[in-house]
PDB file of C-alpha atoms in Angstrom:
ATOM      1  CA  MET A   1      21.913 -31.053  23.775  1.00 50.00           C
ATOM      2  CA  GLN A   2      24.246 -31.830  20.604  1.00 55.00           C
ATOM      3  CA  PHE A   3      20.381 -31.654  18.130  1.00 46.00           C
ATOM      4  CA  SER A   4      19.070 -28.155  20.089  1.00 45.00           C
ATOM      5  CA  LYS A   5      23.027 -26.989  18.702  1.00 48.00           C
ATOM      6  CA  VAL A   6      22.824 -28.528  15.442  1.00 43.00           C
ATOM      7  CA  LEU A   7      18.987 -27.388  15.585  1.00 41.00           C
ATOM      8  CA  LEU A   8      20.221 -23.075  15.851  1.00 43.00           C
ATOM      9  CA  THR A   9      23.355 -23.280  13.845  1.00 46.00           C
ATOM     10  CA  ALA A  10      21.571 -23.963  11.272  1.00 45.00           C
ATOM     11  CA  SER A  11      18.300 -22.095  11.889  1.00 44.00           C
ATOM     12  CA  LEU A  12      20.941 -19.423  12.338  1.00 42.00           C
ATOM     13  CA  ALA A  13      22.180 -19.939   8.374  1.00 44.00           C
ATOM     14  CA  LEU A  14      19.293 -20.201   7.030  1.00 43.00           C
ATOM     15  CA  LEU A  15      17.830 -16.961   8.728  1.00 43.00           C
ATOM     16  CA  SER A  16      20.835 -15.397   7.264  1.00 44.00           C
ATOM     17  CA  ALA A  17      20.525 -16.301   3.406  1.00 48.00           C
ATOM     18  CA  ALA A  18      16.922 -15.723   3.456  1.00 51.00           C
ATOM     19  CA  SER A  19      18.094 -11.353   3.778  1.00 51.00           C
ATOM     20  CA  PRO A  20      14.747  -9.973   3.861  1.00 54.00           C
ATOM     21  CA  ILE A  21      14.432  -6.592   0.829  1.00 51.00           C
ATOM     22  CA  ALA A  22      11.992  -4.924   1.019  1.00 49.00           C
ATOM     23  CA  GLU A  23      13.026  -3.436  -2.591  1.00 50.00           C
ATOM     24  CA  ALA A  24      10.398  -6.440  -4.062  1.00 46.00           C
ATOM     25  CA  LEU A  25       7.685  -4.293  -3.721  1.00 52.00           C
ATOM     26  CA  PRO A  26       8.981  -0.626  -5.831  1.00 54.00           C
ATOM     27  CA  TRP A  27       5.562   0.776  -4.748  1.00 53.00           C
ATOM     28  CA  ALA A  28       6.513   1.426  -0.653  1.00 55.00           C
ATOM     29  CA  LYS A  29       9.720   3.652  -1.553  1.00 58.00           C
ATOM     30  CA  ALA A  30       7.002   6.327  -2.242  1.00 57.00           C
ATOM     31  CA  ASN A  31       5.936   6.736   0.870  1.00 58.00           C
ATOM     32  CA  PRO A  32       7.604   6.266   4.628  1.00 59.00           C
ATOM     33  CA  GLN A  33       4.406   3.955   6.108  1.00 58.00           C
ATOM     34  CA  ALA A  34       4.521   2.441   3.183  1.00 62.00           C
ATOM     35  CA  ALA A  35       7.682   1.900   2.743  1.00 67.00           C
ATOM     36  CA  ALA A  36       7.839   0.463   6.837  1.00 66.00           C
ATOM     37  CA  ALA A  37       4.922  -1.712   6.214  1.00 65.00           C
ATOM     38  CA  ALA A  38       7.260  -3.734   2.883  1.00 70.00           C
ATOM     39  CA  GLN A  39       9.804  -3.826   5.141  1.00 74.00           C
ATOM     40  CA  ALA A  40       7.917  -5.343   8.239  1.00 71.00           C
ATOM     41  CA  TYR A  41       6.762  -7.715   5.736  1.00 72.00           C
ATOM     42  CA  ALA A  42       9.592  -8.642   3.856  1.00 79.00           C
ATOM     43  CA  ASP A  43      11.493  -9.393   7.397  1.00 79.00           C
ATOM     44  CA  ALA A  44       9.014 -11.621   8.804  1.00 74.00           C
ATOM     45  CA  TYR A  45       8.782 -13.754   5.330  1.00 79.00           C
ATOM     46  CA  ALA A  46      12.711 -14.356   5.791  1.00 84.00           C
ATOM     47  CA  GLU A  47      11.992 -15.149   9.221  1.00 79.00           C
ATOM     48  CA  ALA A  48       9.213 -17.642   7.960  1.00 74.00           C
ATOM     49  CA  VAL A  49      11.434 -19.249   5.131  1.00 86.00           C
ATOM     50  CA  ALA A  50      14.140 -19.825   8.177  1.00 86.00           C
ATOM     51  CA  ILE A  51      12.171 -21.827  10.403  1.00 83.00           C
ATOM     52  CA  ALA A  52      10.246 -23.369   8.355  1.00 81.00           C
ATOM     53  CA  HIS A  53       6.546 -22.205   8.248  1.00 72.00           C
ATOM     54  CA  PRO A  54       4.019 -24.002   5.928  1.00 73.00           C
ATOM     55  CA  ASP A  55       2.615 -20.828   4.897  1.00 71.00           C
ATOM     56  CA  PRO A  56       5.257 -17.955   4.237  1.00 74.00           C
ATOM     57  CA  LYS A  57       2.776 -15.398   3.178  1.00 72.00           C
ATOM     58  CA  ALA A  58       0.386 -15.817   5.843  1.00 66.00           C
ATOM     59  CA  TYR A  59       2.674 -15.219   8.896  1.00 65.00           C
ATOM     60  CA  ALA A  60       4.412 -12.648   6.952  1.00 68.00           C
ATOM     61  CA  LEU A  61       0.802 -10.773   6.560  1.00 64.00           C
ATOM     62  CA  ALA A  62      -0.036 -11.780  10.546  1.00 61.00           C
ATOM     63  CA  ALA A  63       3.290 -10.426  11.246  1.00 61.00           C
ATOM     64  CA  SER A  64       4.309  -6.807   9.795  1.00 57.00           C
ATOM     65  CA  ALA A  65       0.731  -5.274  10.890  1.00 54.00           C
ATOM     66  CA  ASP A  66       1.279  -1.598  10.053  1.00 49.00           C
ATOM     67  CA  ASP A  67      -0.632  -0.092  12.954  1.00 53.00           C
ATOM     68  CA  CYS A  68      -3.821  -1.568  11.406  1.00 65.00           C
ATOM     69  CA  ALA A  69      -3.758  -1.301   8.101  1.00 71.00           C
ATOM     70  CA  ASP A  70      -2.205  -3.899   6.403  1.00 75.00           C
ATOM     71  CA  VAL A  71      -0.210  -4.377   3.346  1.00 76.00           C
ATOM     72  CA  GLN A  72      -2.057  -5.256   0.818  1.00 85.00           C
ATOM     73  CA  CYS A  73      -4.037  -2.218   1.798  1.00 86.00           C
ATOM     74  CA  HIS A  74      -1.074  -0.161   1.506  1.00 83.00           C
ATOM     75  CA  MET A  75      -0.730  -1.507  -2.171  1.00 86.00           C
ATOM     76  CA  ASN A  76      -4.207  -1.326  -3.584  1.00 90.00           C
ATOM     77  CA  CYS A  77      -4.540   2.310  -2.286  1.00 91.00           C
ATOM     78  CA  GLY A  78      -0.467   2.928  -2.744  1.00 88.00           C
ATOM     79  CA  LEU A  79      -1.138   1.375  -6.571  1.00 91.00           C
ATOM     80  CA  MET A  80      -4.387   3.965  -6.655  1.00 94.00           C
ATOM     81  CA  ILE A  81      -2.656   6.744  -6.566  1.00 92.00           C
ATOM     82  CA  VAL A  82      -0.542   5.932  -9.178  1.00 92.00           C
ATOM     83  CA  ALA A  83      -3.522   5.734 -11.412  1.00 94.00           C
ATOM     84  CA  GLY A  84      -4.322   8.514 -10.517  1.00 95.00           C
ATOM     85  CA  GLN A  85      -1.253  10.522 -11.352  1.00 93.00           C
ATOM     86  CA  ASP A  86      -0.922   8.649 -14.689  1.00 94.00           C
ATOM     87  CA  CYS A  87      -4.173  10.592 -15.292  1.00 97.00           C
ATOM     88  CA  SER A  88      -3.253  14.055 -14.573  1.00 96.00           C
ATOM     89  CA  GLU A  89      -2.049  15.989 -16.456  1.00 97.00           C
ATOM     90  CA  ASN A  90      -1.135  18.521 -13.124  1.00 95.00           C
ATOM     91  CA  SER A  91       2.871  19.179 -14.140  1.00 91.00           C
ATOM     92  CA  GLU A  92       3.375  20.770 -10.462  1.00 91.00           C
ATOM     93  CA  ASP A  93       0.837  19.130  -8.976  1.00 91.00           C
ATOM     94  CA  ASN A  94      -0.090  14.853 -10.187  1.00 89.00           C
ATOM     95  CA  TYR A  95      -1.914  13.706  -7.527  1.00 90.00           C
ATOM     96  CA  SER A  96      -4.594  17.398  -8.633  1.00 92.00           C
ATOM     97  CA  GLY A  97      -6.432  17.442 -11.780  1.00 93.00           C
ATOM     98  CA  PRO A  98      -6.938  18.508 -14.450  1.00 97.00           C
ATOM     99  CA  TYR A  99      -7.202  15.048 -15.943  1.00 97.00           C
ATOM    100  CA  THR A 100      -7.461  13.143 -19.018  1.00 97.00           C
ATOM    101  CA  SER A 101     -11.062  12.365 -19.827  1.00 96.00           C
ATOM    102  CA  GLY A 102     -12.545   8.748 -19.026  1.00 96.00           C
ATOM    103  CA  CYS A 103      -8.897   7.691 -17.494  1.00 97.00           C
ATOM    104  CA  LEU A 104     -10.088   7.148 -13.762  1.00 97.00           C
ATOM    105  CA  CYS A 105     -12.517   6.732 -14.111  1.00 97.00           C
ATOM    106  CA  ASN A 106     -15.226   5.351 -17.516  1.00 96.00           C
ATOM    107  CA  ALA A 107     -18.935   3.776 -16.724  1.00 95.00           C
ATOM    108  CA  GLU A 108     -17.743   0.429 -17.608  1.00 95.00           C
ATOM    109  CA  GLY A 109     -15.777   0.465 -13.925  1.00 92.00           C
ATOM    110  CA  SER A 110     -12.060  -0.971 -16.462  1.00 94.00           C
ATOM    111  CA  THR A 111      -9.837   1.739 -15.708  1.00 97.00           C
ATOM    112  CA  LYS A 112      -6.625   0.772 -14.011  1.00 97.00           C
ATOM    113  CA  PHE A 113      -8.258   4.056 -11.070  1.00 97.00           C
ATOM    114  CA  GLN A 114     -10.855   1.775 -10.253  1.00 97.00           C
ATOM    115  CA  SER A 115      -9.341  -1.252 -10.908  1.00 97.00           C
ATOM    116  CA  TYR A 116      -7.857  -0.994  -6.654  1.00 96.00           C
ATOM    117  CA  TYR A 117     -11.100   1.126  -5.693  1.00 96.00           C
ATOM    118  CA  ASP A 118     -13.118  -1.534  -4.026  1.00 95.00           C
ATOM    119  CA  ALA A 119      -9.807  -2.428  -2.491  1.00 94.00           C
ATOM    120  CA  CYS A 120      -8.757   0.472  -1.566  1.00 94.00           C
ATOM    121  CA  MET A 121     -12.157   1.478  -0.271  1.00 94.00           C
ATOM    122  CA  ASP A 122     -12.457  -1.258   1.588  1.00 92.00           C
ATOM    123  CA  CYS A 123      -9.192  -0.746   4.194  1.00 88.00           C
ATOM    124  CA  GLY A 124      -8.615   2.536   3.423  1.00 87.00           C
ATOM    125  CA  TRP A 125      -9.237   4.780   6.765  1.00 86.00           C
ATOM    126  CA  THR A 126      -6.879   2.411   8.343  1.00 81.00           C
ATOM    127  CA  LEU A 127      -4.265   4.437   6.341  1.00 83.00           C
ATOM    128  CA  TRP A 128      -6.225   7.241   4.979  1.00 84.00           C
ATOM    129  CA  LYS A 129      -3.965  10.281   7.095  1.00 80.00           C
ATOM    130  CA  TYR A 130      -2.105   9.476   4.703  1.00 80.00           C
ATOM    131  CA  TYR A 131      -3.315   8.825   1.437  1.00 86.00           C
ATOM    132  CA  SER A 132      -6.132  10.679   1.668  1.00 89.00           C
ATOM    133  CA  VAL A 133      -4.922  14.062  -0.432  1.00 90.00           C
ATOM    134  CA  TYR A 134      -3.509  11.719  -2.542  1.00 91.00           C
ATOM    135  CA  LEU A 135      -6.856   9.973  -3.764  1.00 95.00           C
ATOM    136  CA  GLN A 136      -9.184  12.686  -2.482  1.00 95.00           C
ATOM    137  CA  PRO A 137      -8.706  15.094  -5.865  1.00 96.00           C
ATOM    138  CA  ALA A 138      -8.826  12.006  -7.999  1.00 97.00           C
ATOM    139  CA  LEU A 139     -12.071  10.510  -6.070  1.00 97.00           C
ATOM    140  CA  GLU A 140     -14.367  13.639  -6.221  1.00 97.00           C
ATOM    141  CA  GLU A 141     -13.435  13.923 -10.011  1.00 97.00           C
ATOM    142  CA  CYS A 142     -14.773  10.090 -10.284  1.00 96.00           C
ATOM    143  CA  HIS A 143     -17.423  11.266  -8.485  1.00 97.00           C
ATOM    144  CA  LYS A 144     -18.474  14.470 -10.432  1.00 96.00           C
ATOM    145  CA  ASP A 145     -19.577  11.912 -13.196  1.00 94.00           C
ATOM    146  CA  PHE A 146     -20.571   8.419 -11.396  1.00 96.00           C
ATOM    147  CA  PRO A 147     -21.931   9.539  -8.174  1.00 96.00           C
ATOM    148  CA  SER A 148     -21.833   6.376  -6.847  1.00 94.00           C
ATOM    149  CA  VAL A 149     -17.816   6.631  -6.915  1.00 95.00           C
ATOM    150  CA  SER A 150     -17.381   7.293  -2.850  1.00 95.00           C
ATOM    151  CA  THR A 151     -14.724   9.675  -2.161  1.00 94.00           C
ATOM    152  CA  GLU A 152     -14.093   8.409   1.293  1.00 93.00           C
ATOM    153  CA  PRO A 153     -13.354   4.851   2.146  1.00 92.00           C
ATOM    154  CA  THR A 154     -16.508   2.399   2.317  1.00 91.00           C
ATOM    155  CA  GLY A 155     -15.032  -0.175   4.833  1.00 86.00           C
ATOM    156  CA  THR A 156     -15.225  -0.453   9.185  1.00 80.00           C
ATOM    157  CA  SER A 157     -12.165  -1.666   9.501  1.00 74.00           C
ATOM    158  CA  ARG A 158     -10.134   1.863  11.640  1.00 66.00           C
ATOM    159  CA  CYS A 159      -6.765   2.466  13.780  1.00 62.00           C
ATOM    160  CA  SER A 160      -6.979   4.644  16.502  1.00 49.00           C
ATOM    161  CA  THR A 161      -4.519   6.967  15.190  1.00 48.00           C
ATOM    162  CA  THR A 162      -6.564   7.441  11.573  1.00 47.00           C
ATOM    163  CA  LEU A 163      -8.434  10.582  12.081  1.00 48.00           C
ATOM    164  CA  THR A 164      -6.051  11.810  14.931  1.00 48.00           C
ATOM    165  CA  ASP A 165      -3.301  12.452  13.479  1.00 51.00           C
ATOM    166  CA  GLU A 166      -1.973  14.816  10.276  1.00 57.00           C
ATOM    167  CA  TYR A 167      -0.084  14.181   7.615  1.00 56.00           C
ATOM    168  CA  THR A 168       0.565  16.685   5.073  1.00 62.00           C
ATOM    169  CA  LYS A 169       0.534  16.684   1.523  1.00 64.00           C
ATOM    170  CA  GLU A 170       4.424  15.959  -0.316  1.00 63.00           C
ATOM    171  CA  THR A 171       4.265  16.787  -4.687  1.00 65.00           C
ATOM    172  CA  ASP A 172       7.743  16.960  -4.299  1.00 62.00           C
ATOM    173  CA  ILE A 173       7.364  13.211  -4.257  1.00 60.00           C
ATOM    174  CA  ASN A 174       6.569  11.313  -7.271  1.00 58.00           C
ATOM    175  CA  TYR A 175       4.899   7.857  -7.010  1.00 50.00           C
ATOM    176  CA  THR A 176       4.703   6.351 -10.615  1.00 50.00           C
ATOM    177  CA  THR A 177       8.892   6.953 -10.541  1.00 53.00           C
ATOM    178  CA  PHE A 178       8.765   3.090  -8.007  1.00 47.00           C
ATOM    179  CA  THR A 179       6.487   1.971 -10.365  1.00 47.00           C
ATOM    180  CA  GLN A 180       7.143  -1.141 -12.583  1.00 43.00           C
TER     181      GLN A 180
END
């Protein structure tokens, strides 16, 4: 009995010391769904540390699934959005063109935008209802010069609400202010 009290007290002390802060993931502030996923990951990671789990990252990823889109998918697609914004020359809606020539895509596949393409497109259906309005203009621009660039996700994972819910584009969110 005494051992249980000591163990419980120590666990509570560790849990309070491992306070979850999603600010470590600055891109998550830009979209409420990404913020929720980042906070869930931070909470789960803190819990994993508090219980001395041998692999806190794996524990946090498994425990923080946002419906079926994980935090890595939010990260890759979110950073792809940021890279697209960096290429936009549109002062009213930097999620749309015109874009700086060669900034989004090139034949070598070496642009910042392209560096997130494979990972985002593989998991993209799991959060496409949120991110498509921000990614499709840039993807369509790339597709003009490089037809192998898909304008929709290529993976097969989907959430039950992926295609049924609707999301409206918010042009006043500036993802680039959330990166370092």
